[in-house]
CSV table of C-alpha atoms in Angstrom, one decimal:
chain,number,residue,atom,x,y,z
A,97,MET,CA,-3.8,25.7,3.4
A,98,LEU,CA,-3.8,23.0,5.8
A,99,ASP,CA,-7.2,22.3,7.2
A,100,ILE,CA,-6.5,20.6,11.0
A,101,LYS,CA,-10.3,20.5,11.6
A,102,ASN,CA,-11.2,19.1,8.4
A,103,ILE,CA,-8.2,16.5,8.5
A,104,THR,CA,-8.8,15.6,12.1
A,105,ILE,CA,-12.7,14.8,11.5
A,106,THR,CA,-11.8,12.9,8.3
A,107,MET,CA,-9.2,10.8,10.4
A,108,MET,CA,-11.6,10.4,13.2
A,109,ILE,CA,-14.5,9.2,11.1
A,110,SER,CA,-12.4,6.8,8.9
A,111,PHE,CA,-10.9,5.5,12.4
A,112,ILE,CA,-14.0,5.1,14.1
A,113,ILE,CA,-15.7,3.2,11.0
A,114,VAL,CA,-12.9,0.3,11.1
A,115,VAL,CA,-13.0,0.1,14.7
A,116,ALA,CA,-16.8,-0.3,14.6
A,117,ILE,CA,-17.2,-2.7,12.1
A,118,GLY,CA,-14.2,-5.0,12.9
A,119,PRO,CA,-16.1,-7.0,16.1
A,120,VAL,CA,-18.6,-7.7,13.6
A,121,PHE,CA,-16.6,-8.3,10.4
A,122,LEU,CA,-14.2,-10.8,12.2
A,123,PRO,CA,-16.4,-13.1,13.1
A,124,MET,CA,-18.0,-13.3,9.4
A,125,LEU,CA,-14.6,-14.0,7.9
A,126,ARG,CA,-14.2,-16.9,10.7
A,127,ARG,CA,-17.4,-17.9,9.5
A,128,PHE,CA,-17.0,-18.2,6.1
A,129,LYS,CA,-13.3,-19.9,6.9
A,130,PHE,CA,-11.5,-17.1,5.0
A,131,GLY,CA,-8.2,-18.4,7.4
A,132,GLN,CA,-4.6,-17.5,6.1
A,133,THR,CA,-2.7,-20.7,5.0
A,134,VAL,CA,1.1,-20.0,5.9
A,135,ARG,CA,3.9,-20.9,3.6
A,136,ASP,CA,5.8,-24.1,5.0
A,137,ASP,CA,9.0,-22.4,3.7
A,138,GLY,CA,8.6,-19.3,5.7
A,139,PRO,CA,9.7,-18.7,9.0
A,140,GLN,CA,8.5,-21.4,11.3
A,141,SER,CA,7.1,-18.9,14.2
A,142,HIS,CA,4.7,-17.7,11.4
A,143,LEU,CA,3.1,-21.4,11.3
A,144,ALA,CA,1.3,-20.6,14.7
A,145,LYS,CA,-0.6,-17.7,12.3
A,146,ASN,CA,-2.0,-20.5,10.2
A,147,GLY,CA,-5.8,-20.0,10.4
A,148,THR,CA,-6.1,-16.5,11.5
A,149,PRO,CA,-8.8,-14.5,9.5
A,150,THR,CA,-7.5,-12.8,6.2
A,151,MET,CA,-9.0,-10.2,3.6
A,152,GLY,CA,-9.5,-8.0,6.5
A,153,GLY,CA,-8.5,-5.1,4.3
A,154,ILE,CA,-12.3,-4.7,3.3
A,155,MET,CA,-12.7,-3.5,6.8
A,156,PHE,CA,-10.5,-0.2,5.7
A,157,ILE,CA,-11.4,-0.2,2.0
A,158,VAL,CA,-15.1,0.2,3.1
A,159,ALA,CA,-13.6,3.0,5.8
A,160,ILE,CA,-11.8,5.1,3.3
A,161,PHE,CA,-14.7,4.9,0.7
A,162,ILE,CA,-17.4,5.8,3.0
A,163,THR,CA,-15.5,8.6,4.6
A,164,ALA,CA,-14.4,10.2,1.1
A,165,LEU,CA,-17.9,10.0,0.2
A,166,PHE,CA,-19.1,12.2,2.9
A,167,ARG,CA,-16.0,14.4,3.4
A,168,GLY,CA,-14.7,14.8,0.0
A,169,ARG,CA,-16.3,16.7,-3.2
A,170,PHE,CA,-16.1,13.8,-5.5
A,171,ASP,CA,-14.6,15.7,-8.1
A,172,SER,CA,-12.5,14.4,-10.4
A,173,ASP,CA,-9.4,13.3,-8.8
A,174,MET,CA,-11.2,12.4,-5.7
A,175,MET,CA,-12.9,10.0,-8.0
A,176,VAL,CA,-9.6,8.7,-9.6
A,177,GLY,CA,-7.6,8.2,-6.1
A,178,LEU,CA,-10.8,5.9,-5.2
A,179,ILE,CA,-11.2,4.3,-8.2
A,180,CYS,CA,-7.0,3.2,-8.2
A,181,MET,CA,-7.5,2.1,-4.7
A,182,LEU,CA,-10.7,-0.1,-5.4
A,183,GLY,CA,-9.6,-1.1,-8.5
A,184,PHE,CA,-6.3,-2.8,-7.3
A,185,GLY,CA,-8.4,-3.9,-3.8
A,186,LEU,CA,-10.6,-5.5,-6.1
A,187,VAL,CA,-7.4,-7.7,-8.0
A,188,GLY,CA,-6.4,-8.5,-4.7
A,189,PHE,CA,-9.5,-9.8,-3.7
A,190,LEU,CA,-10.0,-12.2,-6.4
A,191,ASP,CA,-6.8,-13.5,-5.9
A,192,ASP,CA,-7.7,-13.8,-2.1
A,193,PHE,CA,-10.9,-15.5,-3.0
A,194,ILE,CA,-9.5,-18.0,-5.3
A,195,LYS,CA,-6.8,-19.2,-3.2
A,196,ILE,CA,-9.0,-19.5,-0.2
A,197,LYS,CA,-12.2,-20.8,-1.2
A,198,MET,CA,-11.5,-22.4,-4.8
A,199,LYS,CA,-8.2,-23.8,-2.9
A,200,ARG,CA,-6.0,-22.5,-6.2
A,201,SER,CA,-2.7,-21.7,-4.5
A,202,LEU,CA,-1.4,-19.2,-6.8
A,203,GLY,CA,-5.0,-17.4,-7.0
A,204,LEU,CA,-5.0,-15.4,-10.1
A,205,ARG,CA,-3.2,-16.6,-13.4
A,206,ALA,CA,-0.1,-14.4,-13.9
A,207,TRP,CA,-1.6,-13.1,-17.1
A,208,GLN,CA,-4.8,-12.3,-14.9
A,209,LYS,CA,-3.3,-9.8,-12.8
A,210,ILE,CA,-1.1,-8.3,-15.2
A,211,ALA,CA,-4.0,-7.5,-17.7
A,212,PHE,CA,-6.1,-5.9,-14.4
A,213,GLN,CA,-3.0,-4.0,-13.1
A,214,ILE,CA,-2.4,-2.6,-16.8
A,215,ALA,CA,-6.0,-1.5,-17.2
A,216,ILE,CA,-6.1,0.2,-13.7
A,217,SER,CA,-3.1,2.0,-14.2
A,218,PHE,CA,-3.8,3.1,-17.9
A,219,TYR,CA,-6.5,4.7,-16.7
A,220,VAL,CA,-4.8,6.4,-13.8
A,221,ALA,CA,-2.2,7.6,-15.9
A,222,PHE,CA,-4.1,8.8,-18.8
A,223,TYR,CA,-6.7,10.8,-16.3
A,224,GLN,CA,-3.6,12.9,-15.0
A,225,TYR,CA,-1.8,12.9,-18.5
A,226,THR,CA,-5.3,14.4,-20.3
A,227,SER,CA,-6.6,16.6,-17.5
A,228,ALA,CA,-3.5,18.3,-15.9
A,229,ALA,CA,-1.9,20.8,-17.9
A,230,ASP,CA,1.6,20.0,-15.8
A,231,ALA,CA,1.4,16.8,-15.3
A,232,SER,CA,4.1,15.4,-17.6
A,233,GLN,CA,6.6,18.3,-15.5
A,234,ILE,CA,7.8,15.7,-12.7
A,235,MET,CA,9.1,17.3,-9.6
A,236,ILE,CA,12.9,16.5,-8.7
A,237,PRO,CA,13.4,16.1,-5.2
A,238,PHE,CA,15.8,18.6,-3.1
A,239,THR,CA,15.5,21.2,-6.2
A,240,GLU,CA,13.1,23.4,-7.6
A,241,MET,CA,13.5,22.1,-11.0
A,242,THR,CA,11.1,19.5,-12.8
A,243,ILE,CA,11.8,17.4,-15.8
A,244,ASP,CA,9.3,17.0,-18.4
A,245,ILE,CA,8.9,13.3,-19.8
A,246,GLY,CA,6.2,14.4,-22.5
A,247,ILE,CA,4.3,11.4,-23.9
A,248,LEU,CA,6.7,9.1,-22.2
A,249,TYR,CA,4.6,10.0,-19.1
A,250,ILE,CA,2.3,7.5,-19.5
A,251,PRO,CA,3.9,4.2,-20.0
A,252,ILE,CA,6.4,5.1,-17.3
A,253,MET,CA,3.5,6.4,-14.7
A,254,MET,CA,2.4,2.9,-15.2
A,255,PHE,CA,5.4,1.3,-14.4
A,256,ILE,CA,5.8,3.2,-11.3
A,257,ILE,CA,2.2,2.1,-10.4
A,258,ILE,CA,2.3,-1.3,-11.1
A,259,GLY,CA,5.9,-1.7,-9.5
A,260,THR,CA,4.3,0.3,-6.2
A,261,VAL,CA,1.4,-1.6,-5.8
A,262,ASN,CA,3.2,-4.6,-5.8
A,263,ALA,CA,6.1,-3.2,-3.4
A,264,VAL,CA,3.1,-2.5,-0.8
A,265,ASN,CA,1.8,-6.1,-1.5
A,266,LEU,CA,5.6,-7.6,-0.7
A,267,THR,CA,5.6,-5.5,2.2
A,268,ASP,CA,2.6,-7.0,4.2
A,269,GLY,CA,4.5,-9.8,5.9
A,270,LEU,CA,4.4,-9.0,9.5
A,271,ASP,CA,1.7,-8.0,12.1
A,272,GLY,CA,1.3,-4.1,11.9
A,273,LEU,CA,4.0,-3.7,9.5
A,274,ALA,CA,2.1,-2.6,5.7
A,275,SER,CA,-0.6,-0.8,7.6
A,276,GLY,CA,1.4,1.1,10.1
A,277,VAL,CA,4.1,1.9,7.0
A,278,THR,CA,1.1,3.3,5.2
A,279,VAL,CA,0.0,5.6,8.1
A,280,ILE,CA,3.2,7.5,8.2
A,281,VAL,CA,3.3,7.7,4.2
A,282,SER,CA,-0.3,8.8,4.0
A,283,LEU,CA,0.3,11.4,6.6
A,284,PHE,CA,3.3,12.9,4.7
A,285,PHE,CA,1.3,12.9,1.0
A,286,MET,CA,-1.7,14.5,3.2
A,287,LEU,CA,0.6,17.4,4.2
A,288,PHE,CA,2.5,17.3,0.6
A,289,ALA,CA,-1.3,17.6,-0.9
A,290,TYR,CA,-1.9,21.0,1.1
A,291,MET,CA,0.8,22.8,1.5
A,292,VAL,CA,2.7,22.0,-1.6
A,293,ALA,CA,0.3,20.6,-4.5
A,294,GLY,CA,-2.8,22.6,-3.1
A,295,ASN,CA,-5.1,19.5,-3.9
A,296,SER,CA,-7.4,19.3,-1.1
A,297,ASP,CA,-9.1,16.2,-2.4
A,298,VAL,CA,-5.6,14.3,-2.0
A,299,GLY,CA,-5.5,15.6,1.3
A,300,LEU,CA,-8.7,14.2,2.4
A,301,LEU,CA,-7.9,11.2,0.7
A,302,SER,CA,-4.6,10.5,2.5
A,303,ALA,CA,-5.8,11.4,5.9
A,304,ALA,CA,-8.9,9.1,5.5
A,305,THR,CA,-6.3,6.5,4.6
A,306,ALA,CA,-4.2,6.9,7.9
A,307,GLY,CA,-7.2,7.4,10.2
A,308,ALA,CA,-8.4,3.7,8.4
A,309,CYS,CA,-5.1,2.1,9.0
A,310,ILE,CA,-4.8,3.3,12.4
A,311,GLY,CA,-8.0,2.0,13.3
A,312,PHE,CA,-6.9,-1.2,11.2
A,313,LEU,CA,-3.9,-1.4,13.6
A,314,CYS,CA,-5.9,-2.0,16.6
A,315,PHE,CA,-6.7,-5.5,15.2
A,316,ASN,CA,-3.6,-6.0,12.6
A,317,SER,CA,-0.8,-5.1,15.5
A,318,TYR,CA,1.1,-8.1,17.3
A,319,PRO,CA,-0.2,-10.4,17.8
A,320,ALA,CA,-2.6,-10.2,14.5
A,321,LYS,CA,-6.5,-10.7,15.1
A,322,VAL,CA,-6.9,-10.6,11.2
A,323,PHE,CA,-4.7,-10.0,8.2
A,324,MET,CA,-5.4,-7.6,5.5
A,325,GLY,CA,-4.5,-10.2,2.6
A,326,ASP,CA,-4.0,-9.1,-1.1
A,327,THR,CA,-7.4,-7.4,-1.2
A,328,GLY,CA,-5.9,-4.8,1.5
A,329,SER,CA,-2.2,-4.6,0.4
A,330,MET,CA,-3.1,-3.9,-3.4
A,331,ALA,CA,-5.7,-1.2,-2.2
A,332,LEU,CA,-3.0,0.5,0.1
A,333,GLY,CA,-0.7,0.2,-2.6
A,334,GLY,CA,-3.3,1.9,-4.9
A,335,ALA,CA,-4.0,4.6,-2.7
A,336,VAL,CA,-0.6,5.3,-2.0
A,337,VAL,CA,0.5,5.5,-5.7
A,338,SER,CA,-2.6,7.8,-6.4
A,339,PHE,CA,-1.6,10.4,-4.2
A,340,ALA,CA,1.8,10.7,-5.8
A,341,VAL,CA,0.5,10.7,-9.3
A,342,LEU,CA,-2.4,13.0,-8.7
A,343,THR,CA,0.1,15.6,-7.1
A,344,ASN,CA,2.8,14.9,-10.1
A,345,SER,CA,5.3,13.8,-6.8
A,346,VAL,CA,6.1,10.1,-7.7
A,347,LEU,CA,9.7,10.6,-7.4
A,348,LEU,CA,9.3,11.1,-3.8
A,349,ILE,CA,8.0,7.2,-3.8
A,350,PRO,CA,11.6,5.7,-2.8
A,351,ILE,CA,12.3,8.4,-0.1
A,352,VAL,CA,9.0,8.3,1.8
A,353,GLY,CA,8.2,4.8,0.6
A,354,ILE,CA,11.9,3.6,1.3
A,355,ILE,CA,10.5,0.3,3.1
A,356,TYR,CA,8.1,-0.6,0.0
A,357,PHE,CA,11.2,0.0,-2.2
A,358,ALA,CA,13.6,-2.1,0.0
A,359,GLU,CA,11.2,-5.0,0.0
A,360,ALA,CA,10.7,-5.0,-3.8
A,361,LEU,CA,14.1,-4.3,-4.3
A,362,SER,CA,15.4,-7.4,-2.2
A,363,VAL,CA,13.1,-10.0,-3.8
A,364,ILE,CA,14.4,-9.0,-7.3
A,365,ILE,CA,17.9,-9.0,-6.0
A,366,GLN,CA,17.4,-12.6,-4.4
A,367,VAL,CA,15.3,-13.8,-7.6
A,368,THR,CA,17.6,-12.7,-10.0
A,369,TYR,CA,21.3,-13.5,-7.7
A,370,PHE,CA,19.7,-17.1,-7.1
A,371,ARG,CA,18.8,-17.8,-10.9
A,372,LYS,CA,22.7,-16.7,-12.1
A,373,THR,CA,24.5,-18.3,-9.0
A,374,GLY,CA,22.2,-21.0,-7.1
A,375,LYS,CA,23.0,-19.0,-4.0
A,376,ARG,CA,20.9,-16.5,-2.1
A,377,ILE,CA,22.0,-12.8,-1.0
A,378,PHE,CA,19.8,-12.6,1.6
A,379,LYS,CA,18.7,-15.7,4.7
A,380,MET,CA,15.0,-15.0,3.1
A,381,ALA,CA,13.3,-12.3,1.0
A,382,PRO,CA,11.0,-10.0,1.2
A,383,LEU,CA,13.5,-8.0,3.4
A,384,HIS,CA,11.6,-8.3,6.4
A,385,HIS,CA,12.2,-12.0,6.6
A,386,HIS,CA,16.0,-11.8,6.3
A,387,PHE,CA,15.8,-9.7,9.5
A,388,GLU,CA,13.8,-12.7,11.2
A,389,GLN,CA,16.2,-15.2,9.9
A,390,CYS,CA,19.0,-13.0,11.8
A,391,GLY,CA,17.0,-13.6,14.8
A,392,TRP,CA,15.1,-10.7,15.2
A,393,PRO,CA,11.6,-10.6,16.9
A,394,GLU,CA,8.9,-9.8,14.4
A,395,THR,CA,7.8,-6.4,16.7
A,396,ARG,CA,11.7,-5.3,16.6
A,397,VAL,CA,11.4,-5.7,12.9
A,398,VAL,CA,8.2,-3.7,12.5
A,399,PHE,CA,9.6,-1.2,15.0
A,400,VAL,CA,12.6,-0.5,13.2
A,401,PHE,CA,10.7,-0.3,9.7
A,402,TRP,CA,8.5,2.2,10.9
A,403,ALA,CA,11.0,4.3,12.2
A,404,VAL,CA,12.8,4.3,9.1
A,405,THR,CA,9.8,5.3,7.6
A,406,VAL,CA,9.6,8.3,9.9
A,407,VAL,CA,13.0,9.2,9.4
A,408,MET,CA,12.7,9.3,5.5
A,409,CYS,CA,9.6,11.2,5.8
A,410,TRP,CA,11.4,13.8,7.5
A,411,ILE,CA,13.9,13.7,4.6
A,412,GLY,CA,11.0,13.7,2.1
A,413,VAL,CA,9.9,17.2,3.7
A,414,PHE,CA,12.8,18.8,2.9
A,415,ALA,CA,13.0,17.1,-0.7
A,416,ALA,CA,9.7,18.4,-1.2
A,417,PHE,CA,9.2,21.8,0.8
């Protein structure tokens, strides 16, 4: 049952926390010189963003955590969803910190990232597999059927969790893109959690995430005053994928999260094709940079990607309901 009052209050609290701490937190980022370094081989229009404060994802991570603390029941599902978000957010934070303060451009080493991500994804997958009797019964979109993947559930979910988190991370490349897309996706999972899965804890966590991202857009929409950094994008990836895992609806991610999926796929295609042929399919990857290189203004790319997400979430409604 959709609890409009509870959802509205949850979203408002999360939104207000972000808007309230922003004017305090942004000067702190500048003081500690947590500024973004834009790649020279990226779109030339982005060079003006050099020095813009990053790691702003801490703002909405704090808001989501505090909101969940006061609004949620903090039972197992709520706790696991928060751990997934905070765990991946911590990986992103370490990556950002090493890049910016320790001047190591690659951040965490590849094996370190993978090790952290495997540990967090195993925890979430194992929890769901052992605590939910129907966990291995994955719903098939557009049908009333489910598929039982049995013991393969854990490795398959680990792959999906890590893949989704990194896809959201790749989506964060334009002002307001990842945060805006995640608002829409979170609202979808909020409806799904309440009306289909009957999981009010995931519903509240989704609502808190949507509210926090709307608040963050006050600072992150074009022209951005702050970037979320890997801290924020990986935390959002952890949040979104936890909504899907905890409601047994991971096959909805490629539909409602089509932008995440397309961004990751564009990178995979570009790298694979270039290694085999020495040529590029896209002018630049991830996909949002390809459209920029085609002459689209940054704001147009973001608006179109938001619009595509809205349309796909409506399709997701038909797929799920």
